[in-house]
Every structure is written in C-alpha cells, then in structure tokens.
Amino acid sequence: MHVIFCRPRCPQEQEDGFELEADVLDAMGIEPLWIEMEAVVDGQLESVLETAPVGAGETLLRSWMLREEEYADLYEALANRGYFLVNDSTAYVSRLG
C-alpha cells in the first residue's frame, strides 16, 4: 500500500493533520509521496509526478477536496504511472454529494 498526500503549497494556513499521518507512515516504513494541490488544480500533473517512482500499485490518496474533473485527471495520471487509487472516479464522485 502506498499513500499520496495532496495539499496546498502553504498548508500551515490551516492544519490538516497530514504531518502526523506521515510520521505514522514513516514509523511503519512507508514513505509517502507529497504532491502540491496547485499542480493538480492547474492541470500540471506530469510535472508533479515526474519524480514519482513508477509501478507503485494500490494507493490511498489523502487530499483536500478536489472537483470531479480534477480527481478524474489525477486518477488517470497516477494510473499511467502504476498508482491505482483505492477509490476510482465514480466512487469519489458518489461521495461528494
């Protein structure tokens, strides 16, 4: 299992608890991947994912809320690199309502 955290460049404006979760993952020997939410929202997924290892497998996304299109684009970009999010786009959208 892999974990990706997606949050704004300046998370200190509002505490999201991701640092604590990342510390727990580190203690478990799981190195999370951090991506900037701005890159997702601006459609610059290739640049943010270019340093991510390929073929990671099943992945949990911990993120601030994304619009349906943003999540779908992120889901596809991650799948192209071998990351398979636990919730596909349909499941994500069904939980937005």
PDB file of N, CA, C and O in Angstrom, residues 9-40:
ATOM      1  N   ARG A   9       0.468  24.320  -1.341  1.00  0.00           N
ATOM      2  CA  ARG A   9       1.872  24.629  -1.093  1.00  0.00           C
ATOM      3  C   ARG A   9       2.105  25.166   0.323  1.00  0.00           C
ATOM      4  O   ARG A   9       3.127  24.899   0.925  1.00  0.00           O
ATOM      5  N   CYS A  10       1.173  25.929   0.844  1.00  0.00           N
ATOM      6  CA  CYS A  10       1.312  26.548   2.173  1.00  0.00           C
ATOM      7  C   CYS A  10       0.282  25.966   3.130  1.00  0.00           C
ATOM      8  O   CYS A  10      -0.694  26.631   3.498  1.00  0.00           O
ATOM      9  N   PRO A  11       0.455  24.723   3.580  1.00  0.00           N
ATOM     10  CA  PRO A  11      -0.544  24.082   4.430  1.00  0.00           C
ATOM     11  C   PRO A  11      -0.656  24.667   5.825  1.00  0.00           C
ATOM     12  O   PRO A  11      -1.629  24.418   6.519  1.00  0.00           O
ATOM     13  N   GLN A  12       0.326  25.456   6.245  1.00  0.00           N
ATOM     14  CA  GLN A  12       0.288  25.979   7.608  1.00  0.00           C
ATOM     15  C   GLN A  12      -0.860  26.955   7.827  1.00  0.00           C
ATOM     16  O   GLN A  12      -1.192  27.276   8.954  1.00  0.00           O
ATOM     17  N   GLU A  13      -1.489  27.413   6.754  1.00  0.00           N
ATOM     18  CA  GLU A  13      -2.630  28.304   6.901  1.00  0.00           C
ATOM     19  C   GLU A  13      -3.789  27.609   7.611  1.00  0.00           C
ATOM     20  O   GLU A  13      -4.589  28.233   8.278  1.00  0.00           O
ATOM     21  N   GLN A  14      -3.887  26.313   7.436  1.00  0.00           N
ATOM     22  CA  GLN A  14      -4.934  25.544   8.098  1.00  0.00           C
ATOM     23  C   GLN A  14      -4.399  24.133   8.343  1.00  0.00           C
ATOM     24  O   GLN A  14      -3.928  23.477   7.431  1.00  0.00           O
ATOM     25  N   GLU A  15      -4.467  23.669   9.562  1.00  0.00           N
ATOM     26  CA  GLU A  15      -3.935  22.358   9.924  1.00  0.00           C
ATOM     27  C   GLU A  15      -4.795  21.260   9.311  1.00  0.00           C
ATOM     28  O   GLU A  15      -6.011  21.272   9.447  1.00  0.00           O
ATOM     29  N   ASP A  16      -4.148  20.326   8.638  1.00  0.00           N
ATOM     30  CA  ASP A  16      -4.894  19.216   8.042  1.00  0.00           C
ATOM     31  C   ASP A  16      -4.528  17.869   8.656  1.00  0.00           C
ATOM     32  O   ASP A  16      -5.121  16.859   8.325  1.00  0.00           O
ATOM     33  N   GLY A  17      -3.537  17.839   9.541  1.00  0.00           N
ATOM     34  CA  GLY A  17      -3.162  16.598  10.204  1.00  0.00           C
ATOM     35  C   GLY A  17      -2.296  15.671   9.370  1.00  0.00           C
ATOM     36  O   GLY A  17      -1.921  14.595   9.825  1.00  0.00           O
ATOM     37  N   PHE A  18      -1.958  16.079   8.155  1.00  0.00           N
ATOM     38  CA  PHE A  18      -1.196  15.195   7.280  1.00  0.00           C
ATOM     39  C   PHE A  18       0.215  14.924   7.799  1.00  0.00           C
ATOM     40  O   PHE A  18       0.768  13.850   7.574  1.00  0.00           O
ATOM     41  N   GLU A  19       0.815  15.893   8.485  1.00  0.00           N
ATOM     42  CA  GLU A  19       2.164  15.679   9.027  1.00  0.00           C
ATOM     43  C   GLU A  19       2.169  14.541  10.038  1.00  0.00           C
ATOM     44  O   GLU A  19       3.058  13.695  10.021  1.00  0.00           O
ATOM     45  N   LEU A  20       1.183  14.506  10.914  1.00  0.00           N
ATOM     46  CA  LEU A  20       1.071  13.437  11.903  1.00  0.00           C
ATOM     47  C   LEU A  20       0.879  12.090  11.205  1.00  0.00           C
ATOM     48  O   LEU A  20       1.519  11.098  11.556  1.00  0.00           O
ATOM     49  N   GLU A  21       0.007  12.057  10.198  1.00  0.00           N
ATOM     50  CA  GLU A  21      -0.211  10.820   9.452  1.00  0.00           C
ATOM     51  C   GLU A  21       1.069  10.370   8.756  1.00  0.00           C
ATOM     52  O   GLU A  21       1.389   9.172   8.734  1.00  0.00           O
ATOM     53  N   ALA A  22       1.820  11.314   8.205  1.00  0.00           N
ATOM     54  CA  ALA A  22       3.079  10.981   7.543  1.00  0.00           C
ATOM     55  C   ALA A  22       4.088  10.419   8.539  1.00  0.00           C
ATOM     56  O   ALA A  22       4.834   9.481   8.218  1.00  0.00           O
ATOM     57  N   ASP A  23       4.116  10.967   9.758  1.00  0.00           N
ATOM     58  CA  ASP A  23       5.011  10.445  10.798  1.00  0.00           C
ATOM     59  C   ASP A  23       4.676   8.988  11.129  1.00  0.00           C
ATOM     60  O   ASP A  23       5.562   8.155  11.313  1.00  0.00           O
ATOM     61  N   VAL A  24       3.388   8.687  11.200  1.00  0.00           N
ATOM     62  CA  VAL A  24       2.959   7.310  11.480  1.00  0.00           C
ATOM     63  C   VAL A  24       3.385   6.392  10.338  1.00  0.00           C
ATOM     64  O   VAL A  24       3.898   5.289  10.565  1.00  0.00           O
ATOM     65  N   LEU A  25       3.199   6.840   9.112  1.00  0.00           N
ATOM     66  CA  LEU A  25       3.620   6.038   7.960  1.00  0.00           C
ATOM     67  C   LEU A  25       5.125   5.796   7.980  1.00  0.00           C
ATOM     68  O   LEU A  25       5.585   4.680   7.722  1.00  0.00           O
ATOM     69  N   ASP A  26       5.884   6.838   8.280  1.00  0.00           N
ATOM     70  CA  ASP A  26       7.343   6.688   8.371  1.00  0.00           C
ATOM     71  C   ASP A  26       7.721   5.639   9.403  1.00  0.00           C
ATOM     72  O   ASP A  26       8.607   4.815   9.181  1.00  0.00           O
ATOM     73  N   ALA A  27       7.034   5.659  10.546  1.00  0.00           N
ATOM     74  CA  ALA A  27       7.306   4.679  11.604  1.00  0.00           C
ATOM     75  C   ALA A  27       6.987   3.258  11.144  1.00  0.00           C
ATOM     76  O   ALA A  27       7.573   2.303  11.631  1.00  0.00           O
ATOM     77  N   MET A  28       6.052   3.155  10.203  1.00  0.00           N
ATOM     78  CA  MET A  28       5.676   1.845   9.649  1.00  0.00           C
ATOM     79  C   MET A  28       6.556   1.433   8.469  1.00  0.00           C
ATOM     80  O   MET A  28       6.378   0.368   7.894  1.00  0.00           O
ATOM     81  N   GLY A  29       7.491   2.321   8.091  1.00  0.00           N
ATOM     82  CA  GLY A  29       8.363   2.025   6.964  1.00  0.00           C
ATOM     83  C   GLY A  29       7.737   2.329   5.620  1.00  0.00           C
ATOM     84  O   GLY A  29       8.200   1.827   4.589  1.00  0.00           O
ATOM     85  N   ILE A  30       6.704   3.154   5.601  1.00  0.00           N
ATOM     86  CA  ILE A  30       6.031   3.533   4.362  1.00  0.00           C
ATOM     87  C   ILE A  30       6.371   4.983   4.066  1.00  0.00           C
ATOM     88  O   ILE A  30       6.072   5.874   4.866  1.00  0.00           O
ATOM     89  N   GLU A  31       7.014   5.214   2.935  1.00  0.00           N
ATOM     90  CA  GLU A  31       7.381   6.584   2.568  1.00  0.00           C
ATOM     91  C   GLU A  31       6.286   7.182   1.687  1.00  0.00           C
ATOM     92  O   GLU A  31       6.068   6.735   0.560  1.00  0.00           O
ATOM     93  N   PRO A  32       5.579   8.189   2.203  1.00  0.00           N
ATOM     94  CA  PRO A  32       4.507   8.781   1.412  1.00  0.00           C
ATOM     95  C   PRO A  32       5.052   9.675   0.300  1.00  0.00           C
ATOM     96  O   PRO A  32       6.196  10.128   0.352  1.00  0.00           O
ATOM     97  N   LEU A  33       4.225   9.909  -0.680  1.00  0.00           N
ATOM     98  CA  LEU A  33       4.533  10.826  -1.766  1.00  0.00           C
ATOM     99  C   LEU A  33       3.725  12.096  -1.532  1.00  0.00           C
ATOM    100  O   LEU A  33       2.538  12.022  -1.211  1.00  0.00           O
ATOM    101  N   TRP A  34       4.368  13.252  -1.656  1.00  0.00           N
ATOM    102  CA  TRP A  34       3.700  14.539  -1.467  1.00  0.00           C
ATOM    103  C   TRP A  34       3.563  15.220  -2.820  1.00  0.00           C
ATOM    104  O   TRP A  34       4.543  15.312  -3.566  1.00  0.00           O
ATOM    105  N   ILE A  35       2.362  15.700  -3.131  1.00  0.00           N
ATOM    106  CA  ILE A  35       2.174  16.483  -4.348  1.00  0.00           C
ATOM    107  C   ILE A  35       1.421  17.765  -4.001  1.00  0.00           C
ATOM    108  O   ILE A  35       0.615  17.795  -3.078  1.00  0.00           O
ATOM    109  N   GLU A  36       1.721  18.807  -4.746  1.00  0.00           N
ATOM    110  CA  GLU A  36       1.094  20.101  -4.495  1.00  0.00           C
ATOM    111  C   GLU A  36      -0.274  20.160  -5.161  1.00  0.00           C
ATOM    112  O   GLU A  36      -0.419  19.854  -6.347  1.00  0.00           O
ATOM    113  N   MET A  37      -1.243  20.571  -4.398  1.00  0.00           N
ATOM    114  CA  MET A  37      -2.602  20.668  -4.900  1.00  0.00           C
ATOM    115  C   MET A  37      -2.703  21.646  -6.069  1.00  0.00           C
ATOM    116  O   MET A  37      -3.479  21.434  -6.995  1.00  0.00           O
ATOM    117  N   GLU A  38      -1.908  22.697  -6.050  1.00  0.00           N
ATOM    118  CA  GLU A  38      -1.940  23.692  -7.122  1.00  0.00           C
ATOM    119  C   GLU A  38      -1.643  23.045  -8.474  1.00  0.00           C
ATOM    120  O   GLU A  38      -2.250  23.397  -9.487  1.00  0.00           O
ATOM    121  N   ALA A  39      -0.722  22.094  -8.487  1.00  0.00           N
ATOM    122  CA  ALA A  39      -0.384  21.413  -9.738  1.00  0.00           C
ATOM    123  C   ALA A  39      -1.561  20.577 -10.237  1.00  0.00           C
ATOM    124  O   ALA A  39      -1.807  20.486 -11.442  1.00  0.00           O
ATOM    125  N   VAL A  40      -2.288  19.975  -9.315  1.00  0.00           N
ATOM    126  CA  VAL A  40      -3.465  19.180  -9.690  1.00  0.00           C
ATOM    127  C   VAL A  40      -4.552  20.098 -10.238  1.00  0.00           C
ATOM    128  O   VAL A  40      -5.107  19.861 -11.312  1.00  0.00           O
TER     129      VAL A  40
END
